[in-house]
Amino acid sequence: MTVRTRFAPSPTGFLHIGGARTALFSWAYAKKHKGSFILRVEDTDVARSTPEAVQAILDGMHWLGLDYDEGPFYQMQRMPRYKEVLQKMLDEGTAYYCYAGKEELDAMRESQLQQGLKPRYDGRWRPEEGKVLPAPAQNAAPVIRFKNPKEGEVVWDDLVKGQIRIANQELDDLIIARADGTPTYNFCVVVDDNDMGITQVIRGDDHVNNTPRQINMLKALGATIPQYAHLSMILGDDGQKLSKRHGAVSVMQYDEDGYLPEAVLNYLARLGWSHGDDEIFSMQQFCEWFDLDHITPSAAQFNTEKLKWLNAHYIKLASNERLVEDVTKRLAIRQVSVSASPKLSKVIALYKERVHTLNELAESIVYFYKKPEIDAATAEKHLNVEIKPAIENLLACLEQVEWTAEAIHHALSEVVAAFALKFPKIAMPLRVMLTGTAQSPSIDQVMCLLGRDEVLARIKAVQL
């Protein structure tokens, strides 16, 4: 059997981290088994679905590199197929028209609640042998309900949660088409999974309650039942469930915040799944290792600090040339142009092992391309008249020295020795004059990259 998995988001908002993990696991399972990964957009909620949300999903998938083999398929474009299957079920007696109006159903539920019963559709329009159905009200627009079995139970071996059993008597007759003829979510999912030959349905555990209904409908259609794997929820840093309303942000927000896609993927892979003690691995390794047996049924907790740690690792691994385009874009947002020297790839090389995000990287190197402002507190702490003779001596040396990091370092050492200073006594003021802060990589390397003219100009511009 060829493995066929699917990711089926609803375009009612952005692609958030929980959806991205579901997509990743479905994608990896298909890759592992040399199968097909399908993208399906479940856009039947016309009131809430938007083109912008569809594009956000496609952008998020593209940024993460989760390529799909088929799709995207849009449910709204499959309406003729759904109506065909609805008619087939009506003809075969596995579905029926229900003419009960809203007020009638409200009264039915109110009566059940007063009796201490679970509110549920009572089957009043369900065809049964020997049963006489009431006459429908004039001009009543019926819904279509699935004729759920009354006896027995639905049993499936969930690939994450183990065996789950639901008695059919707990399930009422689900509406599968509204009064205006549009099919409902659970029905469309069943038709799609059957038509697309889905073999494993990997999704969030908020769908567990839908599964017995969907299995019963698949059986009514004579379809093969896929295997189900329901992933537990993701908790935020605060321990609360991540959702679009609480804590979950768009996948593309991680791009805006300066994360690399491989860091996000690596982190998502470890949210609820493990391979021994391995923390860092490529997506190729992940696909080779991935299985559903090692997904934990308990909730996974998001840890932003760990994601930052992983991101720092991948920034260090990335080639300087690869980072240039991304950092250039982030500098442009800060109104900083890198058209002038120094070469950006060399500046990135100097800083990329000191940062956790690309935004930190861009912010750290602004001073190479834009003269920094020195705040009063920093100036008062590090710039004083006592260092002026040593700085003047250094300026004279820098006018003549060969402009290499080694030669600059030698010049600094000579000045330190001549004035009986400790190295930080001159290095710290220089950092402030040249970078605007007291923190930087090796000052001789910073000076080398800034260039002789810029270094001399910045030092001379500071009044000691």
Tab-separated table of C-alpha atoms in Angstrom:
chain	number	residue	atom	x	y	z
A	1	MET	CA	0.000	0.000	0.000
A	2	THR	CA	1.354	3.408	-0.994
A	3	VAL	CA	1.332	5.836	1.918
A	4	ARG	CA	-0.745	8.961	1.284
A	5	THR	CA	-0.999	11.627	3.985
A	6	ARG	CA	-2.609	15.040	3.936
A	7	PHE	CA	-2.521	18.400	5.656
A	8	ALA	CA	-5.946	20.030	5.582
A	9	PRO	CA	-6.011	23.484	7.188
A	10	SER	CA	-9.019	25.788	7.288
A	11	PRO	CA	-8.170	29.246	5.890
A	12	THR	CA	-9.808	31.145	8.714
A	13	GLY	CA	-6.520	32.584	9.992
A	14	PHE	CA	-2.763	32.211	9.710
A	15	LEU	CA	-0.811	28.961	9.764
A	16	HIS	CA	0.151	28.689	13.427
A	17	ILE	CA	2.737	26.512	15.117
A	18	GLY	CA	0.328	23.664	15.926
A	19	GLY	CA	-0.778	23.415	12.318
A	20	ALA	CA	2.828	23.592	11.155
A	21	ARG	CA	3.746	20.628	13.397
A	22	THR	CA	0.829	18.620	11.999
A	23	ALA	CA	1.977	19.453	8.467
A	24	LEU	CA	5.573	18.518	9.325
A	25	PHE	CA	4.647	15.125	10.789
A	26	SER	CA	2.344	14.315	7.862
A	27	TRP	CA	5.030	15.404	5.381
A	28	ALA	CA	7.778	13.429	7.128
A	29	TYR	CA	5.668	10.261	7.342
A	30	ALA	CA	5.027	10.383	3.603
A	31	LYS	CA	8.716	11.052	2.876
A	32	LYS	CA	9.805	8.225	5.181
A	33	HIS	CA	7.607	5.725	3.337
A	34	LYS	CA	8.225	7.170	-0.146
A	35	GLY	CA	4.573	8.084	-0.374
A	36	SER	CA	2.646	11.240	-1.270
A	37	PHE	CA	1.876	14.301	0.824
A	38	ILE	CA	-1.259	16.213	-0.157
A	39	LEU	CA	-2.297	19.781	0.701
A	40	ARG	CA	-6.040	20.331	0.958
A	41	VAL	CA	-7.605	23.674	1.854
A	42	GLU	CA	-10.873	23.156	3.729
A	43	ASP	CA	-12.567	26.421	2.787
A	44	THR	CA	-16.261	25.539	3.122
A	45	ASP	CA	-16.676	28.016	5.984
A	46	VAL	CA	-17.349	30.801	3.495
A	47	ALA	CA	-18.103	33.390	6.169
A	48	ARG	CA	-14.693	33.026	7.828
A	49	SER	CA	-12.399	31.826	5.024
A	50	THR	CA	-10.369	34.534	3.288
A	51	PRO	CA	-7.953	34.659	0.337
A	52	GLU	CA	-5.419	36.286	2.674
A	53	ALA	CA	-5.572	33.293	5.024
A	54	VAL	CA	-5.135	30.899	2.097
A	55	GLN	CA	-2.053	32.825	1.011
A	56	ALA	CA	-0.722	32.852	4.573
A	57	ILE	CA	-0.949	29.048	4.650
A	58	LEU	CA	0.812	28.705	1.291
A	59	ASP	CA	3.501	31.201	2.348
A	60	GLY	CA	4.079	29.367	5.622
A	61	MET	CA	4.405	25.994	3.892
A	62	HIS	CA	6.803	27.466	1.335
A	63	TRP	CA	8.967	29.163	3.973
A	64	LEU	CA	9.244	25.947	5.962
A	65	GLY	CA	10.072	23.979	2.805
A	66	LEU	CA	7.181	21.546	3.284
A	67	ASP	CA	6.645	20.735	-0.362
A	68	TYR	CA	3.455	18.869	-1.256
A	69	ASP	CA	3.178	16.250	-3.981
A	70	GLU	CA	-0.438	17.032	-4.843
A	71	GLY	CA	-2.626	20.088	-4.407
A	72	PRO	CA	-3.540	22.470	-3.100
A	73	PHE	CA	-7.077	21.153	-3.476
A	74	TYR	CA	-9.910	23.489	-2.486
A	75	GLN	CA	-13.128	22.059	-1.116
A	76	MET	CA	-15.248	24.844	-2.599
A	77	GLN	CA	-14.143	23.641	-6.037
A	78	ARG	CA	-15.373	20.114	-5.258
A	79	MET	CA	-19.032	20.946	-4.604
A	80	PRO	CA	-20.363	18.905	-7.564
A	81	ARG	CA	-18.586	15.826	-6.177
A	82	TYR	CA	-20.047	16.318	-2.694
A	83	LYS	CA	-23.566	16.674	-4.092
A	84	GLU	CA	-23.058	13.516	-6.117
A	85	VAL	CA	-22.122	11.550	-2.996
A	86	LEU	CA	-24.979	13.098	-1.003
A	87	GLN	CA	-27.466	11.924	-3.619
A	88	LYS	CA	-25.893	8.443	-3.609
A	89	MET	CA	-26.318	8.211	0.163
A	90	LEU	CA	-29.920	9.423	-0.061
A	91	ASP	CA	-30.620	6.814	-2.736
A	92	GLU	CA	-29.017	4.043	-0.667
A	93	GLY	CA	-30.772	5.041	2.536
A	94	THR	CA	-27.635	5.936	4.513
A	95	ALA	CA	-28.775	9.573	4.634
A	96	TYR	CA	-32.171	11.255	4.827
A	97	TYR	CA	-33.941	14.585	4.730
A	98	CYS	CA	-34.808	16.208	8.054
A	99	TYR	CA	-37.439	18.962	8.026
A	100	ALA	CA	-37.200	19.881	11.721
A	101	GLY	CA	-36.867	23.664	12.040
A	102	LYS	CA	-34.692	25.584	14.455
A	103	GLU	CA	-37.485	26.378	16.900
A	104	GLU	CA	-38.594	22.739	16.913
A	105	LEU	CA	-35.035	21.532	17.599
A	106	ASP	CA	-34.527	24.149	20.319
A	107	ALA	CA	-37.697	22.980	22.055
A	108	MET	CA	-36.545	19.353	21.735
A	109	ARG	CA	-33.193	20.127	23.381
A	110	GLU	CA	-34.801	22.193	26.126
A	111	SER	CA	-37.105	19.291	26.953
A	112	GLN	CA	-34.147	16.883	27.073
A	113	LEU	CA	-32.215	19.173	29.398
A	114	GLN	CA	-35.199	19.469	31.735
A	115	GLN	CA	-35.313	15.676	31.887
A	116	GLY	CA	-31.583	15.535	32.693
A	117	LEU	CA	-30.789	13.999	29.312
A	118	LYS	CA	-27.888	14.736	27.005
A	119	PRO	CA	-29.195	17.103	24.294
A	120	ARG	CA	-29.157	15.335	20.943
A	121	TYR	CA	-31.222	14.923	17.812
A	122	ASP	CA	-33.963	12.379	18.544
A	123	GLY	CA	-34.300	10.926	15.058
A	124	ARG	CA	-37.825	12.218	14.461
A	125	TRP	CA	-37.284	12.346	10.687
A	126	ARG	CA	-35.164	9.206	10.534
A	127	PRO	CA	-36.813	6.631	8.235
A	128	GLU	CA	-37.465	3.318	9.943
A	129	GLU	CA	-39.431	0.278	8.878
A	130	GLY	CA	-43.106	0.768	9.802
A	131	LYS	CA	-42.518	4.373	10.899
A	132	VAL	CA	-44.840	7.046	9.555
A	133	LEU	CA	-43.068	10.342	9.095
A	134	PRO	CA	-44.904	13.631	9.687
A	135	ALA	CA	-45.791	15.861	6.778
A	136	PRO	CA	-43.168	18.567	6.271
A	137	ALA	CA	-44.170	22.167	6.809
A	138	GLN	CA	-45.006	24.129	3.665
A	139	ASN	CA	-41.887	25.553	1.973
A	140	ALA	CA	-39.643	23.905	4.615
A	141	ALA	CA	-36.020	23.582	3.475
A	142	PRO	CA	-34.631	20.277	4.805
A	143	VAL	CA	-31.129	19.470	5.964
A	144	ILE	CA	-29.604	16.099	5.149
A	145	ARG	CA	-28.582	13.883	8.065
A	146	PHE	CA	-26.368	10.826	8.127
A	147	LYS	CA	-28.174	7.708	9.323
A	148	ASN	CA	-25.723	6.692	12.022
A	149	PRO	CA	-25.863	3.059	13.212
A	150	LYS	CA	-27.776	2.662	16.471
A	151	GLU	CA	-26.105	-0.504	17.656
A	152	GLY	CA	-22.510	-1.526	18.305
A	153	GLU	CA	-19.479	0.709	18.659
A	154	VAL	CA	-16.746	2.378	16.681
A	155	VAL	CA	-13.285	1.042	17.499
A	156	TRP	CA	-9.980	2.207	16.091
A	157	ASP	CA	-6.366	1.770	17.080
A	158	ASP	CA	-5.105	5.308	17.229
A	159	LEU	CA	-1.427	5.405	16.266
A	160	VAL	CA	-0.712	7.865	19.097
A	161	LYS	CA	-3.397	7.355	21.731
A	162	GLY	CA	-3.945	3.607	21.467
A	163	GLN	CA	-7.308	1.896	21.090
A	164	ILE	CA	-10.374	4.136	21.331
A	165	ARG	CA	-13.947	2.833	21.566
A	166	ILE	CA	-17.111	4.916	21.156
A	167	ALA	CA	-20.616	3.430	21.439
A	168	ASN	CA	-22.842	4.301	18.482
A	169	GLN	CA	-25.653	5.183	20.848
A	170	GLU	CA	-23.498	8.151	21.925
A	171	LEU	CA	-23.653	9.537	18.382
A	172	ASP	CA	-26.762	11.145	16.946
A	173	ASP	CA	-27.572	11.596	13.267
A	174	LEU	CA	-25.144	14.263	12.104
A	175	ILE	CA	-26.173	16.974	9.640
A	176	ILE	CA	-24.096	16.435	6.502
A	177	ALA	CA	-25.716	19.112	4.303
A	178	ARG	CA	-27.303	22.365	5.427
A	179	ALA	CA	-30.706	23.621	4.354
A	180	ASP	CA	-29.079	25.671	1.564
A	181	GLY	CA	-27.499	22.493	0.197
A	182	THR	CA	-23.894	23.194	1.262
A	183	PRO	CA	-22.171	20.159	2.762
A	184	THR	CA	-20.734	20.240	6.271
A	185	TYR	CA	-17.146	19.833	7.432
A	186	ASN	CA	-17.304	16.205	8.607
A	187	PHE	CA	-18.943	15.050	5.395
A	188	CYS	CA	-16.479	16.851	3.088
A	189	VAL	CA	-13.537	15.407	5.012
A	190	VAL	CA	-14.876	11.892	4.533
A	191	VAL	CA	-15.428	12.298	0.791
A	192	ASP	CA	-12.022	13.925	0.327
A	193	ASP	CA	-10.087	11.346	2.358
A	194	ASN	CA	-11.800	8.566	0.402
A	195	ASP	CA	-11.378	10.138	-3.040
A	196	MET	CA	-7.748	11.050	-2.365
A	197	GLY	CA	-6.878	7.607	-1.039
A	198	ILE	CA	-5.568	8.915	2.293
A	199	THR	CA	-3.974	6.070	4.233
A	200	GLN	CA	-2.924	7.889	7.428
A	201	VAL	CA	-4.777	10.843	8.918
A	202	ILE	CA	-2.374	12.718	11.198
A	203	ARG	CA	-4.077	15.629	12.938
A	204	GLY	CA	-4.643	17.366	16.269
A	205	ASP	CA	-6.481	15.604	19.052
A	206	ASP	CA	-9.272	18.167	18.917
A	207	HIS	CA	-10.530	15.952	16.060
A	208	VAL	CA	-10.855	12.779	18.153
A	209	ASN	CA	-14.583	13.373	18.628
A	210	ASN	CA	-15.058	13.688	14.865
A	211	THR	CA	-13.361	10.398	14.127
A	212	PRO	CA	-16.140	7.904	15.024
A	213	ARG	CA	-18.640	9.829	12.902
A	214	GLN	CA	-16.205	9.932	10.000
A	215	ILE	CA	-15.443	6.219	10.294
A	216	ASN	CA	-19.159	5.392	10.207
A	217	MET	CA	-19.650	7.526	7.100
A	218	LEU	CA	-16.651	5.902	5.409
A	219	LYS	CA	-18.145	2.495	6.147
A	220	ALA	CA	-21.478	3.639	4.693
A	221	LEU	CA	-19.635	4.580	1.500
A	222	GLY	CA	-17.893	1.214	1.395
A	223	ALA	CA	-14.548	2.992	1.718
A	224	THR	CA	-11.272	1.798	3.178
A	225	ILE	CA	-10.773	3.240	6.666
A	226	PRO	CA	-7.464	5.115	7.036
A	227	GLN	CA	-5.302	4.856	10.122
A	228	TYR	CA	-5.651	7.751	12.536
A	229	ALA	CA	-2.973	9.465	14.609
A	230	HIS	CA	-4.157	12.260	16.880
A	231	LEU	CA	-1.408	14.590	18.098
A	232	SER	CA	-1.729	16.067	21.559
A	233	MET	CA	-1.966	19.798	22.043
A	234	ILE	CA	0.948	22.192	22.355
A	235	LEU	CA	1.151	24.315	25.484
A	236	GLY	CA	2.680	27.783	25.408
A	237	ASP	CA	5.548	29.040	27.533
A	238	ASP	CA	2.935	29.884	30.164
A	239	GLY	CA	1.547	26.331	30.251
A	240	GLN	CA	-1.738	27.310	28.578
A	241	LYS	CA	-2.981	25.634	25.406
A	242	LEU	CA	-1.655	27.333	22.293
A	243	SER	CA	-4.423	28.509	19.997
A	244	LYS	CA	-5.104	31.269	17.499
A	245	ARG	CA	-6.707	33.136	20.396
A	246	HIS	CA	-3.952	32.458	22.909
A	247	GLY	CA	-0.236	32.619	22.311
A	248	ALA	CA	-0.028	31.021	18.876
A	249	VAL	CA	1.474	33.263	16.230
A	250	SER	CA	1.748	32.907	12.493
A	251	VAL	CA	4.586	30.759	11.206
A	252	MET	CA	5.624	33.790	9.156
A	253	GLN	CA	6.012	35.755	12.393
A	254	TYR	CA	9.006	33.536	13.149
A	255	ASP	CA	10.516	34.672	9.866
A	256	GLU	CA	9.853	38.305	10.802
A	257	ASP	CA	11.387	37.686	14.243
A	258	GLY	CA	14.613	36.435	12.721
A	259	TYR	CA	14.366	32.656	12.908
A	260	LEU	CA	15.669	30.331	10.224
A	261	PRO	CA	13.163	27.800	8.849
A	262	GLU	CA	15.469	24.857	9.605
A	263	ALA	CA	15.597	25.907	13.268
A	264	VAL	CA	11.802	26.117	13.475
A	265	LEU	CA	11.434	22.722	11.760
A	266	ASN	CA	14.018	21.085	14.018
A	267	TYR	CA	12.262	22.519	17.063
A	268	LEU	CA	8.794	21.463	15.892
A	269	ALA	CA	10.063	17.935	15.236
A	270	ARG	CA	10.971	17.620	18.916
A	271	LEU	CA	7.580	18.872	20.138
A	272	GLY	CA	6.033	15.588	21.167
A	273	TRP	CA	8.416	13.277	19.260
A	274	SER	CA	11.913	12.095	20.069
A	275	HIS	CA	14.731	9.975	18.704
A	276	GLY	CA	16.780	9.019	21.728
A	277	ASP	CA	18.630	12.046	23.042
A	278	ASP	CA	19.110	13.679	19.638
A	279	GLU	CA	18.316	17.383	19.768
A	280	ILE	CA	19.811	18.695	16.523
A	281	PHE	CA	19.250	16.981	13.183
A	282	SER	CA	18.548	17.770	9.554
A	283	MET	CA	15.177	17.218	7.931
A	284	GLN	CA	16.720	14.374	5.945
A	285	GLN	CA	17.663	12.665	9.205
A	286	PHE	CA	14.242	13.435	10.639
A	287	CYS	CA	12.458	11.784	7.709
A	288	GLU	CA	14.678	8.720	8.031
A	289	TRP	CA	14.048	8.422	11.768
A	290	PHE	CA	10.422	9.533	11.979
A	291	ASP	CA	7.752	7.127	13.102
A	292	LEU	CA	4.450	7.457	14.896
A	293	ASP	CA	5.452	5.072	17.681
A	294	HIS	CA	7.609	7.683	19.388
A	295	ILE	CA	5.023	10.449	19.500
A	296	THR	CA	4.038	11.070	23.084
A	297	PRO	CA	0.305	11.142	23.856
A	298	SER	CA	0.861	13.855	26.473
A	299	ALA	CA	0.922	17.572	25.721
A	300	ALA	CA	4.165	19.183	24.549
A	301	GLN	CA	5.243	22.543	25.960
A	302	PHE	CA	6.689	25.261	23.778
A	303	ASN	CA	9.947	26.731	25.031
A	304	THR	CA	11.032	29.933	23.313
A	305	GLU	CA	14.492	29.869	24.898
A	306	LYS	CA	15.180	26.442	23.448
A	307	LEU	CA	14.033	27.603	20.022
A	308	LYS	CA	16.438	30.545	20.302
A	309	TRP	CA	19.260	28.166	21.237
A	310	LEU	CA	18.543	26.046	18.164
A	311	ASN	CA	18.302	29.129	15.978
A	312	ALA	CA	21.704	30.339	17.181
A	313	HIS	CA	23.131	26.945	16.220
A	314	TYR	CA	21.722	27.137	12.696
A	315	ILE	CA	22.870	30.732	12.222
A	316	LYS	CA	26.407	29.616	13.050
A	317	LEU	CA	26.102	26.765	10.536
A	318	ALA	CA	24.711	28.915	7.733
A	319	SER	CA	27.112	30.246	5.132
A	320	ASN	CA	27.775	33.975	5.329
A	321	GLU	CA	26.679	34.372	1.715
A	322	ARG	CA	23.342	32.721	2.435
A	323	LEU	CA	22.656	35.153	5.286
A	324	VAL	CA	23.525	38.273	3.264
A	325	GLU	CA	20.138	38.632	1.515
A	326	ASP	CA	18.165	38.101	4.701
A	327	VAL	CA	20.275	40.480	6.774
A	328	THR	CA	20.230	43.106	3.992
A	329	LYS	CA	16.430	43.019	4.110
A	330	ARG	CA	16.425	43.465	7.882
A	331	LEU	CA	18.890	46.351	7.684
A	332	ALA	CA	16.698	48.028	5.056
A	333	ILE	CA	13.778	47.922	7.528
A	334	ARG	CA	16.071	49.909	9.851
A	335	GLN	CA	16.765	52.427	7.035
A	336	VAL	CA	20.320	51.174	6.700
A	337	SER	CA	21.927	50.664	3.281
A	338	VAL	CA	24.836	48.267	2.820
A	339	SER	CA	25.927	49.613	-0.552
A	340	ALA	CA	29.087	51.046	1.021
A	341	SER	CA	31.924	49.019	2.515
A	342	PRO	CA	32.626	46.924	4.497
A	343	LYS	CA	31.515	43.763	2.726
A	344	LEU	CA	28.435	42.473	4.506
A	345	SER	CA	29.468	38.811	4.397
A	346	LYS	CA	32.627	39.664	6.370
A	347	VAL	CA	30.647	41.611	8.962
A	348	ILE	CA	28.220	38.693	9.315
A	349	ALA	CA	31.148	36.330	9.834
A	350	LEU	CA	32.353	38.516	12.694
A	351	TYR	CA	28.993	38.587	14.472
A	352	LYS	CA	26.981	35.462	13.671
A	353	GLU	CA	28.330	33.402	16.576
A	354	ARG	CA	27.211	36.071	19.058
A	355	VAL	CA	23.486	36.218	18.256
A	356	HIS	CA	20.332	34.116	18.600
A	357	THR	CA	18.253	35.635	15.793
A	358	LEU	CA	18.794	37.362	12.466
A	359	ASN	CA	17.153	40.464	13.918
A	360	GLU	CA	19.798	40.541	16.648
A	361	LEU	CA	22.425	40.107	13.954
A	362	ALA	CA	21.080	43.006	11.893
A	363	GLU	CA	20.732	45.249	14.942
A	364	SER	CA	24.269	44.447	16.088
A	365	ILE	CA	25.939	45.480	12.836
A	366	VAL	CA	24.080	48.707	12.031
A	367	TYR	CA	27.067	50.750	13.222
A	368	PHE	CA	29.226	49.452	10.357
A	369	TYR	CA	27.004	51.312	7.879
A	370	LYS	CA	25.618	54.153	9.969
A	371	LYS	CA	27.585	56.288	12.402
A	372	PRO	CA	26.392	55.386	15.919
A	373	GLU	CA	25.085	57.781	18.525
A	374	ILE	CA	26.727	57.533	21.942
A	375	ASP	CA	24.341	57.946	24.840
A	376	ALA	CA	25.361	60.150	27.742
A	377	ALA	CA	25.594	57.358	30.329
A	378	THR	CA	27.909	55.259	28.166
A	379	ALA	CA	30.067	58.270	27.347
A	380	GLU	CA	30.334	59.271	30.992
A	381	LYS	CA	31.357	55.773	31.998
A	382	HIS	CA	33.961	55.079	29.318
A	383	LEU	CA	35.104	58.376	27.753
A	384	ASN	CA	37.177	60.697	29.910
A	385	VAL	CA	40.085	63.079	29.597
A	386	GLU	CA	42.490	60.631	31.268
A	387	ILE	CA	42.516	58.417	28.184
A	388	LYS	CA	43.042	61.353	25.787
A	389	PRO	CA	46.897	61.152	25.558
A	390	ALA	CA	46.796	57.431	24.754
A	391	ILE	CA	44.068	57.948	22.122
A	392	GLU	CA	46.047	60.763	20.475
A	393	ASN	CA	49.131	58.547	20.367
A	394	LEU	CA	47.051	55.718	18.891
A	395	LEU	CA	45.664	58.017	16.199
A	396	ALA	CA	49.178	58.805	15.051
A	397	CYS	CA	50.008	55.094	14.889
A	398	LEU	CA	46.826	54.273	12.981
A	399	GLU	CA	47.675	56.876	10.333
A	400	GLN	CA	50.729	54.818	9.355
A	401	VAL	CA	50.037	51.179	10.253
A	402	GLU	CA	49.279	48.479	7.697
A	403	TRP	CA	45.491	48.006	7.822
A	404	THR	CA	45.205	44.425	9.001
A	405	ALA	CA	43.754	43.100	12.249
A	406	GLU	CA	47.177	41.835	13.274
A	407	ALA	CA	48.930	45.163	12.649
A	408	ILE	CA	46.140	47.084	14.391
A	409	HIS	CA	46.386	44.782	17.384
A	410	HIS	CA	50.145	45.318	17.501
A	411	ALA	CA	49.651	49.101	17.446
A	412	LEU	CA	47.145	48.880	20.286
A	413	SER	CA	49.572	46.750	22.315
A	414	GLU	CA	52.367	49.262	21.825
A	415	VAL	CA	50.178	52.143	23.050
A	416	VAL	CA	49.012	50.104	26.042
A	417	ALA	CA	52.623	49.370	26.961
A	418	ALA	CA	53.782	52.941	26.429
A	419	PHE	CA	51.128	54.357	28.758
A	420	ALA	CA	51.238	51.474	31.263
A	421	LEU	CA	47.554	50.645	30.705
A	422	LYS	CA	45.625	47.427	30.873
A	423	PHE	CA	44.219	46.534	27.447
A	424	PRO	CA	40.522	47.143	28.360
A	425	LYS	CA	41.424	50.694	29.410
A	426	ILE	CA	41.884	51.600	25.741
A	427	ALA	CA	39.733	48.941	24.112
A	428	MET	CA	36.535	49.967	25.918
A	429	PRO	CA	36.706	53.656	24.971
A	430	LEU	CA	37.530	52.650	21.398
A	431	ARG	CA	34.469	50.376	21.270
A	432	VAL	CA	32.263	53.230	22.432
A	433	MET	CA	33.749	55.688	19.910
A	434	LEU	CA	33.462	53.262	17.003
A	435	THR	CA	30.334	51.204	17.769
A	436	GLY	CA	28.339	53.289	20.241
A	437	THR	CA	28.395	50.505	22.838
A	438	ALA	CA	30.900	48.842	25.146
A	439	GLN	CA	30.202	45.386	23.674
A	440	SER	CA	31.661	44.142	20.392
A	441	PRO	CA	33.832	41.396	18.953
A	442	SER	CA	37.600	41.838	19.050
A	443	ILE	CA	38.199	45.563	18.612
A	444	ASP	CA	41.082	45.082	16.161
A	445	GLN	CA	38.805	43.044	13.857
A	446	VAL	CA	36.055	45.664	14.126
A	447	MET	CA	38.557	48.411	13.232
A	448	CYS	CA	39.916	46.417	10.328
A	449	LEU	CA	36.450	46.001	8.819
A	450	LEU	CA	35.393	49.609	9.412
A	451	GLY	CA	38.394	50.823	7.419
A	452	ARG	CA	41.115	53.322	8.255
A	453	ASP	CA	39.299	56.477	7.153
A	454	GLU	CA	36.110	55.655	9.032
A	455	VAL	CA	37.966	54.660	12.209
A	456	LEU	CA	40.025	57.845	12.236
A	457	ALA	CA	36.979	60.000	11.524
A	458	ARG	CA	34.905	58.478	14.300
A	459	ILE	CA	37.683	58.744	16.878
A	460	LYS	CA	38.403	62.387	15.944
A	461	ALA	CA	34.690	63.247	16.154
A	462	VAL	CA	34.576	62.380	19.855
A	463	GLN	CA	35.419	65.196	22.275
A	464	LEU	CA	37.417	63.965	25.260
